[in-house]
Amino acid sequence: MIRCLNCMNIFDEAFGVCPHCGFIPGSPPKEAYHLFPGTVLRNRYIVGTTVGFGGFGITYRAWDRTLDKMVAIKEYFPGGIANRIPGKKEVLVYSPKNMKEYQRGKEKFLNEARTVAKFNNHPNILDVYDFFEDNNTAYMIMDFLDGMSYKDYIRKKGGTDDVGTAVNVTLCVLDALKTVHKAGILHRDINPSNI
């Protein structure tokens, strides 16, 4: 029996493919610079497949061996100044002239994790369980929310949403933003795909 590195369910490896989600063990990551599914961080977190990635980071599904549950791992990975050798954990900075910017961004990432962890139990903010530096980068361990983004929800409904739901979603987002803004955090990437 093995754990699927996509849906995190247990299945008989004799199947050769996860019967729950169709993931094939040993599949490479979406992008060569992403961590390979099966990578272990801190001898605790088993990295799974990529959930999403953007200009400043990569988010993965993962299994927390201590809490015995699926979590999300956000990795600090600023596009344009960082890269990694496929199959390796270590993050490389393209040029020494970018090192100061990279280090400053990593410190902001860790400070954000430290601050957001103070809001655990807020109904509209993900809980942060852990954060740490390793492999010349930083990681934030958070709740994994299974579902669809608001962008996908709107697309599924034909490109529009009813006013009541739109107002409710907006008020929930504003409630979370009000809390984090009071702590000096600016989100900078509020959009339907992040809700």
Coordinates of C-alpha atoms in Angstrom, one line a residue:
M1 CA 0.0 0.0 0.0
I2 CA 1.2 3.5 -0.9
R3 CA 0.0 7.0 -0.6
C4 CA -1.0 8.8 -3.7
L5 CA 1.0 12.0 -4.1
N6 CA -1.9 13.8 -5.7
C7 CA -5.1 13.0 -3.7
M8 CA -3.1 11.6 -0.7
N9 CA -5.4 8.5 -0.4
I10 CA -3.8 5.1 0.2
F11 CA -4.0 2.5 -2.5
D12 CA -2.4 -0.8 -3.6
E13 CA 0.7 -0.1 -5.6
A14 CA -0.1 -3.2 -7.7
F15 CA -2.7 -1.1 -9.5
G16 CA 0.1 1.1 -10.9
V17 CA -2.2 4.1 -10.9
C18 CA -4.3 5.7 -8.1
P19 CA -7.8 4.3 -8.4
H20 CA -9.1 7.5 -6.6
C21 CA -7.7 10.2 -8.9
G22 CA -5.8 8.5 -11.8
F23 CA -2.3 9.8 -10.7
I24 CA 0.5 7.6 -11.9
P25 CA 3.3 7.2 -9.3
G26 CA 6.6 8.6 -10.5
S27 CA 5.0 11.2 -12.7
P28 CA 7.2 14.4 -13.0
P29 CA 6.1 17.8 -11.7
K30 CA 4.2 20.2 -13.9
E31 CA 7.3 22.3 -14.5
A32 CA 10.9 21.1 -14.3
Y33 CA 11.7 23.6 -11.6
H34 CA 9.0 22.4 -9.2
L35 CA 9.8 19.9 -6.5
F36 CA 9.3 16.3 -7.6
P37 CA 6.3 14.5 -5.9
G38 CA 7.7 12.4 -3.2
T39 CA 10.3 14.9 -2.0
V40 CA 10.5 15.0 1.8
L41 CA 11.1 18.2 3.7
R42 CA 12.2 18.3 7.3
N43 CA 11.7 14.5 7.5
R44 CA 8.0 15.4 8.1
Y45 CA 6.3 16.7 4.9
I46 CA 6.0 14.5 1.8
V47 CA 5.5 16.9 -1.2
G48 CA 2.8 15.9 -3.6
T49 CA 1.7 17.5 -6.9
T50 CA 1.6 21.2 -7.6
V51 CA -1.6 23.1 -6.9
G52 CA -0.6 26.4 -8.4
F53 CA 2.4 28.7 -9.1
G54 CA 2.9 32.3 -9.9
G55 CA 5.5 35.1 -9.7
F56 CA 6.6 34.6 -6.1
G57 CA 5.9 31.0 -5.2
I58 CA 4.8 27.5 -5.8
T59 CA 2.0 25.7 -3.8
Y60 CA 2.0 22.0 -3.4
R61 CA -0.3 19.3 -1.9
A62 CA 1.6 17.5 0.8
W63 CA 1.2 14.9 3.5
D64 CA 2.2 15.9 7.1
R65 CA 3.5 12.7 8.8
T66 CA 3.1 14.2 12.3
L67 CA -0.5 15.5 11.9
D68 CA -1.3 12.6 9.6
K69 CA -3.3 14.8 7.2
M70 CA -3.0 16.6 3.9
V71 CA -1.6 20.1 4.1
A72 CA -0.5 22.8 1.6
I73 CA 3.1 23.9 1.3
K74 CA 3.8 27.2 -0.2
E75 CA 7.5 27.6 -1.3
Y76 CA 9.2 30.9 -1.8
F77 CA 10.3 30.9 -5.4
P78 CA 10.4 34.3 -7.2
G79 CA 10.2 33.8 -10.9
G80 CA 12.9 35.5 -12.9
I81 CA 15.6 35.4 -10.3
A82 CA 15.4 31.9 -9.0
N83 CA 15.6 28.4 -10.5
R84 CA 16.5 24.8 -9.5
I85 CA 18.1 21.8 -11.2
P86 CA 15.3 19.3 -12.0
G87 CA 15.0 16.7 -9.3
K88 CA 17.0 18.7 -6.7
K89 CA 15.6 20.6 -3.7
E90 CA 18.1 23.5 -3.6
V91 CA 17.0 26.8 -5.0
L92 CA 19.5 28.7 -7.0
V93 CA 19.6 32.5 -7.6
Y94 CA 20.4 33.4 -11.2
S95 CA 22.9 36.1 -10.5
P96 CA 24.8 37.5 -7.5
K97 CA 23.4 40.9 -8.2
N98 CA 19.9 39.5 -7.4
M99 CA 20.9 37.9 -4.1
K100 CA 20.0 40.9 -2.0
E101 CA 16.5 41.1 -3.6
Y102 CA 16.1 37.4 -3.2
Q103 CA 17.1 37.5 0.5
R104 CA 14.8 40.5 1.2
G105 CA 11.9 38.7 -0.5
K106 CA 12.6 35.5 1.6
E107 CA 12.6 37.5 4.8
K108 CA 9.2 39.1 3.8
F109 CA 7.8 35.7 3.1
L110 CA 8.9 34.4 6.5
N111 CA 7.6 37.5 8.3
E112 CA 4.3 37.1 6.5
A113 CA 4.1 33.4 7.6
R114 CA 4.9 34.4 11.2
T115 CA 2.2 37.1 11.1
V116 CA -0.5 35.0 9.4
A117 CA 0.1 32.2 11.9
K118 CA -1.2 34.7 14.5
F119 CA -4.6 34.6 12.8
N120 CA -5.2 30.9 13.0
N121 CA -8.8 30.3 13.8
H122 CA -10.0 33.3 11.7
P123 CA -12.8 31.9 9.6
N124 CA -11.6 33.5 6.4
I125 CA -7.8 33.0 6.7
L126 CA -6.0 29.7 6.2
D127 CA -4.2 28.4 9.3
V128 CA -0.4 28.3 9.1
Y129 CA 1.0 25.3 11.0
D130 CA 4.7 25.7 10.4
F131 CA 7.2 27.8 8.4
F132 CA 11.0 27.3 8.0
E133 CA 14.0 28.0 5.8
D134 CA 15.7 25.1 4.0
N135 CA 17.2 24.4 0.6
N136 CA 18.1 28.1 0.2
T137 CA 14.4 29.0 0.2
A138 CA 11.5 29.2 2.7
Y139 CA 8.3 27.2 3.2
M140 CA 4.9 27.9 4.8
I141 CA 2.8 24.9 5.8
M142 CA -1.0 25.7 5.7
D143 CA -4.4 24.1 5.7
F144 CA -5.2 22.4 2.5
L145 CA -8.7 23.5 1.2
D146 CA -10.1 21.0 -1.2
G147 CA -12.5 22.6 -3.6
M148 CA -12.6 25.1 -6.5
S149 CA -11.5 28.6 -6.8
Y150 CA -14.1 31.4 -7.1
K151 CA -12.8 31.9 -10.7
D152 CA -13.6 28.2 -11.5
Y153 CA -16.9 28.5 -9.7
I154 CA -17.9 31.5 -11.8
R155 CA -16.8 29.8 -15.0
K156 CA -18.8 26.7 -14.0
K157 CA -21.9 28.9 -13.6
G158 CA -21.5 30.3 -17.2
G159 CA -19.3 33.3 -16.4
T160 CA -21.6 35.1 -14.0
D161 CA -22.6 34.8 -10.3
D162 CA -25.7 35.9 -8.5
V163 CA -25.5 39.2 -6.6
G164 CA -26.1 37.5 -3.2
T165 CA -23.2 35.1 -3.5
A166 CA -20.9 37.7 -5.0
V167 CA -21.6 40.1 -2.1
N168 CA -21.1 37.3 0.5
V169 CA -17.7 36.3 -1.1
T170 CA -16.6 39.9 -1.2
L171 CA -17.6 40.5 2.4
C172 CA -15.6 37.4 3.6
V173 CA -12.5 38.6 1.6
L174 CA -12.8 42.1 3.0
D175 CA -13.2 40.8 6.5
A176 CA -9.9 38.8 6.1
L177 CA -8.2 41.8 4.4
K178 CA -9.2 44.1 7.2
T179 CA -7.6 41.8 9.8
V180 CA -4.3 41.4 7.9
H181 CA -4.1 45.0 6.9
K182 CA -4.3 46.0 10.6
A183 CA -1.2 43.8 11.1
G184 CA 0.6 45.6 8.2
I185 CA 0.3 42.9 5.6
L186 CA -0.7 43.8 2.0
H187 CA -1.9 40.8 0.0
R188 CA -1.2 42.2 -3.5
D189 CA -2.8 39.3 -5.4
I190 CA -6.5 39.3 -4.6
N191 CA -8.3 37.8 -7.6
P192 CA -11.0 35.2 -8.2
S193 CA -8.4 32.4 -8.7
N194 CA -7.0 33.0 -5.2
I195 CA -10.3 32.9 -3.5

